[in-house]
mmCIF file of C-alpha atoms in Angstrom:
data_model
loop_
_atom_site.group_PDB
_atom_site.id
_atom_site.type_symbol
_atom_site.label_atom_id
_atom_site.label_comp_id
_atom_site.label_asym_id
_atom_site.label_seq_id
_atom_site.Cartn_x
_atom_site.Cartn_y
_atom_site.Cartn_z
ATOM 1 C CA UNK A 1 135.665 76.220 116.820
ATOM 2 C CA UNK A 2 136.313 78.734 114.055
ATOM 3 C CA UNK A 3 138.195 77.403 111.066
ATOM 4 C CA UNK A 4 138.254 77.161 107.329
ATOM 5 C CA UNK A 5 137.399 73.698 106.100
ATOM 6 C CA UNK A 6 140.394 71.458 105.414
ATOM 7 C CA UNK A 7 141.223 68.163 103.738
ATOM 8 C CA UNK A 8 140.556 66.513 107.114
ATOM 9 C CA UNK A 9 136.848 66.636 106.318
ATOM 10 C CA UNK A 10 135.829 63.031 105.586
ATOM 11 C CA UNK A 11 133.383 62.056 102.897
ATOM 12 C CA UNK A 12 130.557 61.160 105.236
ATOM 13 C CA UNK A 13 127.943 60.815 102.542
ATOM 14 C CA UNK A 14 125.661 63.202 100.715
ATOM 15 C CA UNK A 15 122.836 65.023 102.376
ATOM 16 C CA UNK A 16 119.705 63.011 102.917
ATOM 17 C CA UNK A 17 117.068 64.208 100.471
ATOM 18 C CA UNK A 18 114.182 65.486 102.576
ATOM 19 C CA UNK A 19 110.996 67.374 101.854
ATOM 20 C CA UNK A 20 112.157 70.250 104.031
ATOM 21 C CA UNK A 21 115.146 71.198 101.881
ATOM 22 C CA UNK A 22 114.667 74.231 99.626
ATOM 23 C CA UNK A 23 113.046 73.005 96.422
ATOM 24 C CA UNK A 24 113.473 74.578 92.996
ATOM 25 C CA UNK A 25 110.859 77.274 93.683
ATOM 26 C CA UNK A 26 112.377 78.219 97.012
ATOM 27 C CA UNK A 27 115.941 78.128 95.692
ATOM 28 C CA UNK A 28 115.017 80.532 92.894
ATOM 29 C CA UNK A 29 113.376 82.838 95.410
ATOM 30 C CA UNK A 30 116.459 82.756 97.636
ATOM 31 C CA UNK A 31 118.716 83.574 94.693
ATOM 32 C CA UNK A 32 116.631 86.577 93.698
ATOM 33 C CA UNK A 33 116.591 87.861 97.266
ATOM 34 C CA UNK A 34 120.344 87.369 97.689
ATOM 35 C CA UNK A 35 121.108 89.161 94.431
ATOM 36 C CA UNK A 36 118.904 92.069 95.440
ATOM 37 C CA UNK A 37 120.507 92.321 98.901
ATOM 38 C CA UNK A 38 124.056 92.095 97.509
ATOM 39 C CA UNK A 39 123.624 94.580 94.672
ATOM 40 C CA UNK A 40 126.583 96.948 94.610
ATOM 41 C CA UNK A 41 128.378 95.206 97.493
ATOM 42 C CA UNK A 42 132.131 94.622 97.302
ATOM 43 C CA UNK A 43 133.616 91.589 99.068
ATOM 44 C CA UNK A 44 130.266 90.666 100.640
ATOM 45 C CA UNK A 45 130.001 88.473 103.709
ATOM 46 C CA UNK A 46 127.163 86.112 104.572
ATOM 47 C CA UNK A 47 126.432 84.492 107.917
ATOM 48 C CA UNK A 48 124.365 81.326 107.593
ATOM 49 C CA UNK A 49 122.514 79.929 110.601
ATOM 50 C CA UNK A 50 122.821 76.172 110.156
ATOM 51 C CA UNK A 51 124.531 74.128 107.485
ATOM 52 C CA UNK A 52 121.969 74.381 104.664
ATOM 53 C CA UNK A 53 124.010 73.578 101.517
ATOM 54 C CA UNK A 54 121.607 75.310 99.148
ATOM 55 C CA UNK A 55 122.066 78.669 100.873
ATOM 56 C CA UNK A 56 125.816 78.325 101.338
ATOM 57 C CA UNK A 57 126.460 77.172 97.769
ATOM 58 C CA UNK A 58 124.375 80.101 96.532
ATOM 59 C CA UNK A 59 126.366 82.623 98.566
ATOM 60 C CA UNK A 60 129.707 81.138 97.482
ATOM 61 C CA UNK A 61 128.596 81.175 93.854
ATOM 62 C CA UNK A 62 127.730 84.863 94.220
ATOM 63 C CA UNK A 63 131.261 85.631 95.400
ATOM 64 C CA UNK A 64 130.614 85.895 99.136
ATOM 65 C CA UNK A 65 132.659 84.826 102.096
ATOM 66 C CA UNK A 66 130.362 82.506 104.036
ATOM 67 C CA UNK A 67 130.426 81.755 107.745
ATOM 68 C CA UNK A 68 128.150 78.849 108.720
ATOM 69 C CA UNK A 69 127.315 78.368 112.399
ATOM 70 C CA UNK A 70 125.859 75.157 113.841
ATOM 71 C CA UNK A 71 126.083 73.325 117.165
ATOM 72 C CA UNK A 72 125.473 69.822 115.799
ATOM 73 C CA UNK A 73 128.782 68.143 114.960
ATOM 74 C CA UNK A 74 127.164 65.340 112.947
ATOM 75 C CA UNK A 75 125.210 67.893 110.932
ATOM 76 C CA UNK A 76 128.404 69.788 110.198
ATOM 77 C CA UNK A 77 130.256 66.694 109.027
ATOM 78 C CA UNK A 78 127.394 65.175 107.061
ATOM 79 C CA UNK A 79 126.395 68.297 105.156
ATOM 80 C CA UNK A 80 129.839 69.753 104.467
ATOM 81 C CA UNK A 81 130.347 67.216 101.698
ATOM 82 C CA UNK A 82 127.412 68.845 99.865
ATOM 83 C CA UNK A 83 129.243 72.161 99.509
ATOM 84 C CA UNK A 84 130.390 72.449 95.916
ATOM 85 C CA UNK A 85 133.685 74.111 96.861
ATOM 86 C CA UNK A 86 134.061 73.075 100.487
ATOM 87 C CA UNK A 87 137.831 73.672 100.431
ATOM 88 C CA UNK A 88 137.407 77.307 99.442
ATOM 89 C CA UNK A 89 139.011 79.818 101.787
ATOM 90 C CA UNK A 90 135.660 81.650 101.679
ATOM 91 C CA UNK A 91 133.904 78.663 103.269
ATOM 92 C CA UNK A 92 134.163 79.029 107.047
ATOM 93 C CA UNK A 93 132.499 76.693 109.539
ATOM 94 C CA UNK A 94 131.879 77.523 113.186
ATOM 95 C CA UNK A 95 130.658 75.036 115.746
ATOM 96 C CA UNK A 96 128.750 77.133 118.257
ATOM 97 C CA UNK A 97 125.429 78.030 119.803
ATOM 98 C CA UNK A 98 123.624 80.761 117.843
ATOM 99 C CA UNK A 99 122.962 82.569 121.112
ATOM 100 C CA UNK A 100 126.713 82.960 121.670
ATOM 101 C CA UNK A 101 127.678 84.314 118.250
ATOM 102 C CA UNK A 102 128.148 87.832 119.566
ATOM 103 C CA UNK A 103 131.070 86.561 121.661
ATOM 104 C CA UNK A 104 133.305 85.715 118.681
ATOM 105 C CA UNK A 105 131.878 87.407 115.575
ATOM 106 C CA UNK A 106 132.385 91.118 115.014
ATOM 107 C CA UNK A 107 129.313 93.342 115.048
ATOM 108 C CA UNK A 108 128.297 95.144 111.842
ATOM 109 C CA UNK A 109 130.202 92.563 109.776
ATOM 110 C CA UNK A 110 127.720 90.821 107.483
ATOM 111 C CA UNK A 111 125.703 91.922 104.476
ATOM 112 C CA UNK A 112 123.268 89.002 104.840
ATOM 113 C CA UNK A 113 122.315 86.664 107.653
ATOM 114 C CA UNK A 114 120.462 83.688 106.205
ATOM 115 C CA UNK A 115 118.813 80.519 107.443
ATOM 116 C CA UNK A 116 116.131 78.036 106.492
ATOM 117 C CA UNK A 117 113.502 77.446 109.154
ATOM 118 C CA UNK A 118 115.936 78.083 111.994
ATOM 119 C CA UNK A 119 114.041 80.359 114.387
ATOM 120 C CA UNK A 120 111.540 77.643 115.319
ATOM 121 C CA UNK A 121 114.365 75.515 116.720
ATOM 122 C CA UNK A 122 114.572 77.900 119.686
ATOM 123 C CA UNK A 123 112.097 78.415 122.490
ATOM 124 C CA UNK A 124 110.097 81.658 122.507
ATOM 125 C CA UNK A 125 112.222 82.706 125.490
ATOM 126 C CA UNK A 126 115.436 82.442 123.430
ATOM 127 C CA UNK A 127 114.143 83.863 120.149
ATOM 128 C CA UNK A 128 114.658 87.536 121.130
ATOM 129 C CA UNK A 129 118.337 86.895 121.900
ATOM 130 C CA UNK A 130 118.860 85.231 118.526
ATOM 131 C CA UNK A 131 117.206 88.084 116.635
ATOM 132 C CA UNK A 132 119.205 90.608 118.658
ATOM 133 C CA UNK A 133 122.413 88.783 117.691
ATOM 134 C CA UNK A 134 121.396 88.683 114.042
ATOM 135 C CA UNK A 135 120.708 92.412 113.998
ATOM 136 C CA UNK A 136 123.962 93.235 115.803
ATOM 137 C CA UNK A 137 126.068 91.155 113.394
ATOM 138 C CA UNK A 138 124.497 92.673 110.282
ATOM 139 C CA UNK A 139 125.813 95.878 108.822
ATOM 140 C CA UNK A 140 123.328 98.755 108.990
ATOM 141 C CA UNK A 141 120.959 98.156 106.086
ATOM 142 C CA UNK A 142 121.991 94.493 105.890
ATOM 143 C CA UNK A 143 119.379 91.812 105.265
ATOM 144 C CA UNK A 144 118.040 88.878 107.246
ATOM 145 C CA UNK A 145 116.682 86.278 104.804
ATOM 146 C CA UNK A 146 115.040 83.071 105.986
ATOM 147 C CA UNK A 147 112.037 80.842 105.677
ATOM 148 C CA UNK A 148 110.222 81.114 108.980
ATOM 149 C CA UNK A 149 107.931 78.723 110.815
ATOM 150 C CA UNK A 150 105.063 80.858 112.076
ATOM 151 C CA UNK A 151 101.436 80.153 112.878
ATOM 152 C CA UNK A 152 99.099 81.990 110.492
ATOM 153 C CA UNK A 153 95.770 82.393 112.351
ATOM 154 C CA UNK A 154 93.882 83.534 109.244
ATOM 155 C CA UNK A 155 95.125 80.728 106.990
ATOM 156 C CA UNK A 156 92.175 78.544 105.873
ATOM 157 C CA UNK A 157 91.648 75.230 107.656
ATOM 158 C CA UNK A 158 90.757 72.325 105.371
ATOM 159 C CA UNK A 159 89.596 68.750 106.044
ATOM 160 C CA UNK A 160 92.376 66.181 105.980
ATOM 161 C CA UNK A 161 90.744 64.450 103.015
ATOM 162 C CA UNK A 162 90.894 67.678 100.988
ATOM 163 C CA UNK A 163 94.572 68.187 101.766
ATOM 164 C CA UNK A 164 95.338 64.576 100.873
ATOM 165 C CA UNK A 165 93.553 64.939 97.541
ATOM 166 C CA UNK A 166 95.463 68.167 96.786
ATOM 167 C CA UNK A 167 98.723 66.402 97.608
ATOM 168 C CA UNK A 168 97.847 63.449 95.361
ATOM 169 C CA UNK A 169 97.029 65.854 92.534
ATOM 170 C CA UNK A 170 100.390 67.568 93.092
ATOM 171 C CA UNK A 171 98.766 70.828 94.102
ATOM 172 C CA UNK A 172 100.728 70.547 97.338
ATOM 173 C CA UNK A 173 104.307 69.401 97.765
ATOM 174 C CA UNK A 174 104.989 66.837 100.468
ATOM 175 C CA UNK A 175 106.261 69.545 102.827
ATOM 176 C CA UNK A 176 103.233 71.750 102.167
ATOM 177 C CA UNK A 177 101.001 68.760 102.904
ATOM 178 C CA UNK A 178 102.785 67.993 106.189
ATOM 179 C CA UNK A 179 102.661 71.608 107.388
ATOM 180 C CA UNK A 180 99.019 71.946 106.366
ATOM 181 C CA UNK A 181 98.024 68.830 108.310
ATOM 182 C CA UNK A 182 99.986 69.965 111.366
ATOM 183 C CA UNK A 183 98.614 73.507 111.453
ATOM 184 C CA UNK A 184 95.698 74.001 109.084
ATOM 185 C CA UNK A 185 93.563 70.878 109.416
ATOM 186 C CA UNK A 186 91.296 69.574 112.217
ATOM 187 C CA UNK A 187 94.372 67.740 113.536
ATOM 188 C CA UNK A 188 95.847 71.081 114.662
ATOM 189 C CA UNK A 189 94.328 70.653 118.111
ATOM 190 C CA UNK A 190 96.455 67.523 118.469
ATOM 191 C CA UNK A 191 99.732 68.978 117.226
ATOM 192 C CA UNK A 192 99.856 72.692 118.084
ATOM 193 C CA UNK A 193 99.757 73.973 121.655
ATOM 194 C CA UNK A 194 98.591 77.584 121.401
ATOM 195 C CA UNK A 195 99.558 78.372 125.005
ATOM 196 C CA UNK A 196 103.273 77.672 124.635
ATOM 197 C CA UNK A 197 103.391 77.831 120.792
ATOM 198 C CA UNK A 198 104.768 74.278 120.583
ATOM 199 C CA UNK A 199 104.308 72.314 117.376
ATOM 200 C CA UNK A 200 104.563 68.612 118.255
ATOM 201 C CA UNK A 201 106.181 67.614 114.989
ATOM 202 C CA UNK A 202 107.578 64.405 116.511
ATOM 203 C CA UNK A 203 104.047 63.019 116.984
ATOM 204 C CA UNK A 204 102.973 63.515 113.368
ATOM 205 C CA UNK A 205 104.645 60.339 112.158
ATOM 206 C CA UNK A 206 102.550 58.229 114.531
ATOM 207 C CA UNK A 207 99.397 59.716 113.035
ATOM 208 C CA UNK A 208 100.565 58.692 109.573
ATOM 209 C CA UNK A 209 101.112 55.126 110.764
ATOM 210 C CA UNK A 210 97.564 55.132 112.135
ATOM 211 C CA UNK A 211 96.168 56.459 108.856
ATOM 212 C CA UNK A 212 98.093 53.856 106.858
ATOM 213 C CA UNK A 213 96.739 51.021 109.008
ATOM 214 C CA UNK A 214 93.224 52.404 108.540
ATOM 215 C CA UNK A 215 93.731 52.593 104.776
ATOM 216 C CA UNK A 216 93.271 56.377 104.663
ATOM 217 C CA UNK A 217 96.697 56.782 103.103
ATOM 218 C CA UNK A 218 98.547 54.095 101.181
ATOM 219 C CA UNK A 219 101.565 52.216 102.478
ATOM 220 C CA UNK A 220 103.659 53.839 99.741
ATOM 221 C CA UNK A 221 102.529 57.314 100.807
ATOM 222 C CA UNK A 222 103.314 56.543 104.432
ATOM 223 C CA UNK A 223 106.714 55.153 103.505
ATOM 224 C CA UNK A 224 107.590 58.375 101.687
ATOM 225 C CA UNK A 225 106.348 60.487 104.586
ATOM 226 C CA UNK A 226 108.320 58.435 107.124
ATOM 227 C CA UNK A 227 111.536 59.053 105.154
ATOM 228 C CA UNK A 228 111.235 62.662 106.320
ATOM 229 C CA UNK A 229 110.765 61.689 109.966
ATOM 230 C CA UNK A 230 112.385 63.992 112.511
ATOM 231 C CA UNK A 231 112.290 63.789 116.294
ATOM 232 C CA UNK A 232 112.486 67.540 116.897
ATOM 233 C CA UNK A 233 109.535 69.638 117.939
ATOM 234 C CA UNK A 234 109.295 73.278 116.924
ATOM 235 C CA UNK A 235 108.118 76.524 118.451
ATOM 236 C CA UNK A 236 105.935 78.630 116.172
ATOM 237 C CA UNK A 237 105.047 82.145 117.198
ATOM 238 C CA UNK A 238 101.718 83.470 115.941
ATOM 239 C CA UNK A 239 102.273 85.746 112.958
ATOM 240 C CA UNK A 240 101.501 88.929 114.922
ATOM 241 C CA UNK A 241 103.989 88.072 117.687
ATOM 242 C CA UNK A 242 106.666 87.145 115.153
ATOM 243 C CA UNK A 243 106.423 90.492 113.369
ATOM 244 C CA UNK A 244 106.367 92.372 116.653
ATOM 245 C CA UNK A 245 109.715 90.750 117.493
ATOM 246 C CA UNK A 246 111.247 91.392 114.075
ATOM 247 C CA UNK A 247 110.149 95.032 114.004
ATOM 248 C CA UNK A 248 112.365 95.824 116.970
ATOM 249 C CA UNK A 249 115.347 95.628 114.630
ATOM 250 C CA UNK A 250 114.125 95.265 111.039
ATOM 251 C CA UNK A 251 112.064 96.931 108.364
ATOM 252 C CA UNK A 252 110.071 94.409 106.331
ATOM 253 C CA UNK A 253 110.983 93.859 102.677
ATOM 254 C CA UNK A 254 108.004 92.649 100.594
ATOM 255 C CA UNK A 255 108.354 89.079 99.310
ATOM 256 C CA UNK A 256 106.224 87.292 96.728
ATOM 257 C CA UNK A 257 105.715 83.992 98.543
ATOM 258 C CA UNK A 258 106.132 80.678 96.741
ATOM 259 C CA UNK A 259 105.089 78.450 99.673
ATOM 260 C CA UNK A 260 102.440 80.378 101.651
ATOM 261 C CA UNK A 261 102.262 77.893 104.553
ATOM 262 C CA UNK A 262 106.033 78.252 105.032
ATOM 263 C CA UNK A 263 106.684 81.936 104.321
ATOM 264 C CA UNK A 264 110.006 83.581 103.590
ATOM 265 C CA UNK A 265 110.870 86.628 105.650
ATOM 266 C CA UNK A 266 113.213 89.397 104.556
ATOM 267 C CA UNK A 267 114.056 92.221 106.897
ATOM 268 C CA UNK A 268 116.442 95.148 106.399
ATOM 269 C CA UNK A 269 118.310 96.099 109.541
ATOM 270 C CA UNK A 270 117.322 99.504 110.799
ATOM 271 C CA UNK A 271 120.056 102.127 110.725
#
């Protein structure tokens, strides 16, 4: 399905506020990266993997035509209402598998391909095809901009109690706390399978229930955490393997990270 949004789009409610959405820090970083990538471009085009309103609203505000691709019909309908100008002729929605984009989108067409934590939704077997599609759809010199879920082997591991205290003192956001517990605490052995690179995100919420019953975290803290509950698991390549894949098609662009445990990657497509 390839179509501009119409008045048939129902008001299905605003996007659920979750800890994983781009916060103020991340949104500012995205805007700076978009502006840099679009400098001097006329009639720029952006391909967004997923329905992330923050990225799509940013691109529309910067004068881009935006094509958003997602397979999940409910996600499309629920999040479209969060697009500031969802009736704009520059707002195009495609319901499709990311691995099939090369079948209906023209190669060398986009100045930016963006996403927010999208690569980890695919298995390691399918990741190369996605990155190949992204590179083929970008214009030479175009930019891939996305937060990426990767495992950072050298990132310091801290006791759960330390991470909880940092979260309570607002040194960590809720999302930083969740990622740190999943990957960079002694609980990693429970949640991250290093052989297949599977992060068992769906099991994290059970741990929080256990900790609440034991009094390690408060009921209020657990309630807030459970509001962000998702049933999906994710595949996280080790950092070295991730960059090896990206370097087939992209040259790295340095980024000053704002959330080190959930880094933002920018790559410029090789000529």
